[in-house]
C-alpha atoms as one frame of an Amber mdcrd trajectory, in Angstrom:
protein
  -0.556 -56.759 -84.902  -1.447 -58.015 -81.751   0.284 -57.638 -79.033   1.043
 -60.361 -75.635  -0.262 -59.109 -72.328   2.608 -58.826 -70.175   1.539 -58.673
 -66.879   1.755 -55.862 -64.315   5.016 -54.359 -63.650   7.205 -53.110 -60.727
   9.680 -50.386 -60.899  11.707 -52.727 -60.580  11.252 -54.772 -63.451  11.890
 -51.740 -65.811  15.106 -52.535 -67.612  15.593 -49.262 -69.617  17.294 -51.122
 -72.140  19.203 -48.672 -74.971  16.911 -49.124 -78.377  17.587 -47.474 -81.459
  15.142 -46.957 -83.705  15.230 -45.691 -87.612  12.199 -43.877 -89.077   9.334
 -43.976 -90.199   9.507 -47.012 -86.974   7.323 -50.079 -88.214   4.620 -51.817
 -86.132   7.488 -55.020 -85.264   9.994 -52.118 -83.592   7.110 -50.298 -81.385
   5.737 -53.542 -80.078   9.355 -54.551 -79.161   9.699 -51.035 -77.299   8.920
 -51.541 -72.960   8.011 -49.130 -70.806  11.447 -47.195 -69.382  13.343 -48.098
 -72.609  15.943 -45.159 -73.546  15.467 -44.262 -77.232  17.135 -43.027 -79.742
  16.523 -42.601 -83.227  17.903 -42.159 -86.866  15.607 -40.513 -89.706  13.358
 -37.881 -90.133  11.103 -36.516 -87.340   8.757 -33.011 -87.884   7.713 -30.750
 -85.591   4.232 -30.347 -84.545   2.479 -28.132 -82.159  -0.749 -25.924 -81.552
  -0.331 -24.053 -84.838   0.080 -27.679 -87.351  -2.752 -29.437 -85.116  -5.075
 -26.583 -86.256  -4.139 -26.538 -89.643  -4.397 -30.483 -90.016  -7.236 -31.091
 -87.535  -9.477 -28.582 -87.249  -8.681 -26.818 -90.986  -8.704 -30.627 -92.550
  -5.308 -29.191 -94.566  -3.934 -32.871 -93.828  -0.454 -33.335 -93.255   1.968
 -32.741 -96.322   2.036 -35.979 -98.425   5.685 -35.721 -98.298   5.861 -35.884
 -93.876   4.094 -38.402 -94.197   5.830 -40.711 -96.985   9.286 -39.759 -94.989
   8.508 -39.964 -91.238   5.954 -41.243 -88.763   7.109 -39.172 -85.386   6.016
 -35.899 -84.449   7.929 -33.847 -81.677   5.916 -31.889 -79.486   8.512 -28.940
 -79.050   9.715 -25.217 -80.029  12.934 -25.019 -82.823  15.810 -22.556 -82.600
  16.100 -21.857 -86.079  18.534 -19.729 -87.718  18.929 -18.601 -91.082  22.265
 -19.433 -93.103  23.801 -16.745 -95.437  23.008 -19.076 -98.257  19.281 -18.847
 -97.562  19.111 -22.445 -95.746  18.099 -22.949 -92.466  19.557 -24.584 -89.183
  17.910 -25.459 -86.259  20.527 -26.198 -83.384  18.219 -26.716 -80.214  14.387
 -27.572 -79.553  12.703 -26.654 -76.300  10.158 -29.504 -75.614   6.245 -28.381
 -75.478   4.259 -30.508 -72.497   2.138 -32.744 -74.695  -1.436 -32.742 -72.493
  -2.145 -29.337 -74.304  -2.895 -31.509 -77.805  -5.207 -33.919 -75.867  -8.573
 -33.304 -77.352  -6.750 -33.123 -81.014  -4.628 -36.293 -80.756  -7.283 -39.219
 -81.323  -7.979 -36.600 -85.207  -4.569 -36.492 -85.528  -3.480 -40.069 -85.595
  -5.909 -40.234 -88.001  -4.759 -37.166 -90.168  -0.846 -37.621 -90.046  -0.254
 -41.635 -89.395   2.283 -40.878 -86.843   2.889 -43.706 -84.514   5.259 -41.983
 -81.881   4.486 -38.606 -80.178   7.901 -37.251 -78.566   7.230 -34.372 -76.030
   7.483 -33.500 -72.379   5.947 -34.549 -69.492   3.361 -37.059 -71.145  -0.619
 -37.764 -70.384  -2.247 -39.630 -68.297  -3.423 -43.691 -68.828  -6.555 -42.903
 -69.788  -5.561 -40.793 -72.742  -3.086 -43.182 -73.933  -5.445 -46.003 -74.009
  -8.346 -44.162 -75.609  -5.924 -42.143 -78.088  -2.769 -44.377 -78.327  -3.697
 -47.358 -78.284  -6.403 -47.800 -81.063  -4.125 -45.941 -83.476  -1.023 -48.149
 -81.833   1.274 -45.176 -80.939   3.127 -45.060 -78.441   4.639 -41.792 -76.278
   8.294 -40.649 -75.982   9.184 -38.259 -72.916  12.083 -36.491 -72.705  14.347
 -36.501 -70.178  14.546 -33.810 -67.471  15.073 -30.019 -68.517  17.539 -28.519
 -69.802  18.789 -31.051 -72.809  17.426 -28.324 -75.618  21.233 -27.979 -77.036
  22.010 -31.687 -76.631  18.607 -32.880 -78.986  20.141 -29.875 -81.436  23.204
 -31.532 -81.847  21.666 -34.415 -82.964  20.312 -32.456 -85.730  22.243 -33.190
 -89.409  19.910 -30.457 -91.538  16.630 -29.331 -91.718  14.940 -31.087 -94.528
  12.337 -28.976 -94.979  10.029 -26.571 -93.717   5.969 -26.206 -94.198   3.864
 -22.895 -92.996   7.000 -20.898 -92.130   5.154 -17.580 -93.266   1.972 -17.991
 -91.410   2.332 -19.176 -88.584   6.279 -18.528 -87.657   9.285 -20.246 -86.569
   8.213 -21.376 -83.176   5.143 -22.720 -84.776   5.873 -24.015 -87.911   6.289
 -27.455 -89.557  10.278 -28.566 -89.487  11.344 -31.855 -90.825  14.773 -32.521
 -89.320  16.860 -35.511 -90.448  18.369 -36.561 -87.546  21.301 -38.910 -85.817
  20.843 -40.924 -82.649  18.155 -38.303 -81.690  18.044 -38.750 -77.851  18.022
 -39.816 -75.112  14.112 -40.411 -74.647  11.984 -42.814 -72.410   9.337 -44.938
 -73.331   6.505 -43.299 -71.227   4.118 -45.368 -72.742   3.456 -48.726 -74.679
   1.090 -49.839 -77.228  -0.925 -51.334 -73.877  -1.867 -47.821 -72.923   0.150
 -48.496 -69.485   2.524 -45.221 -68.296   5.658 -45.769 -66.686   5.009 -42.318
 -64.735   1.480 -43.482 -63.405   3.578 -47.072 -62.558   5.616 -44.702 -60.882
   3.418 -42.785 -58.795   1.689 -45.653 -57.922   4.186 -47.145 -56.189   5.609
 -44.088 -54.066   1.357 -43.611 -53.193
């Protein structure tokens, strides 16, 4: 899909209109998404960090067939899991990981996993976005602030399921949450490559 050039922005031409967005998120709903949009979504998303990239990427395990049939967003963070008496799990807060940590591994893992939105903390810089992102058109969620662990948990219905729990632990592990109006998150970046924090920065420079 190809999407219109749309000029360079201000701060103050950033909107942050409310989107809501239900999983796996087609290529129509991410080129609709502008930078500073607040975003919430229905679905599945999975849990990804340092311990799945090797597996996938540098391993070549590839992503579980069934991740990928279900959900297309990976969240860069840590899950407070608990164990039920019944033997199911709960996870009731994520701590978000700072995303620039996966850089070298991202452009392998679009590739590996299909996802098309990477949710994590802090985000990249333009560069990375337009010579990761972009060519695999993905775009980057950041959350918002600190402290909003608990209020991403309660957005959490169940855990779907769980991949790698034995080797490589509960911070580490794959989780597939289903989840309700998941959020709030801001579009740090668009399927442009353009970053609302470098627009930012910019401006106050």
């Amino acid at each position: 899909m190809t999407v219109p050039a749309r000029g360079p922005l201000r701060l103050d031409d950033v909107a942050m209109d409310e989107v809501r967005l239900t999983t796996p998120v087609g290529a129509e709903a991410l080129a609709r998404l502008k930078l500073g949009d607040v975003v919430y979504l229905d679905g599945a998303v999975y849990t990804a960090r340092e311990g799945v990239y090797r597996k996938v990427v540098d391993e070549g395990r590839g992503l579980p067939p069934s991740v990928a049939r279900l959900t297309n967003v990976n969240f860069h963070c840590s899950p407070a899991a608990t164990v039920r008496p019944d033997g199911s799990y709960a996870v009731e807060a994520v701590t978000a990981t700072a995303s620039f940590r996966f850089g070298k591994s991202l452009a392998r893992w679009f590739e590996a996993s299909g996802a098309r939105i990477i949710i994590g903390k802090a985000g990249l810089t333009e560069r990375a976005y337009r010579e990761w992102f972009v060519p695999h058109g993905a775009v980057y969620l950041t959350t918002v602030g600190y402290g909003l662990g608990a209020t991403y948990g309660r957005c959490i219905r169940r855990v779907v399921d769980v991949h790698w729990l034995d080797e490589l632990g509960i911070a580490q592990a794959l989780w597939v949450l289903e989840v309700e109006r998941l959020g709030p998150f801001l579009v740090e970046s668009d399927l442009e490559g353009r970053s609302l924090f470098a627009l930012a920065n910019r401006e106050i420079d």
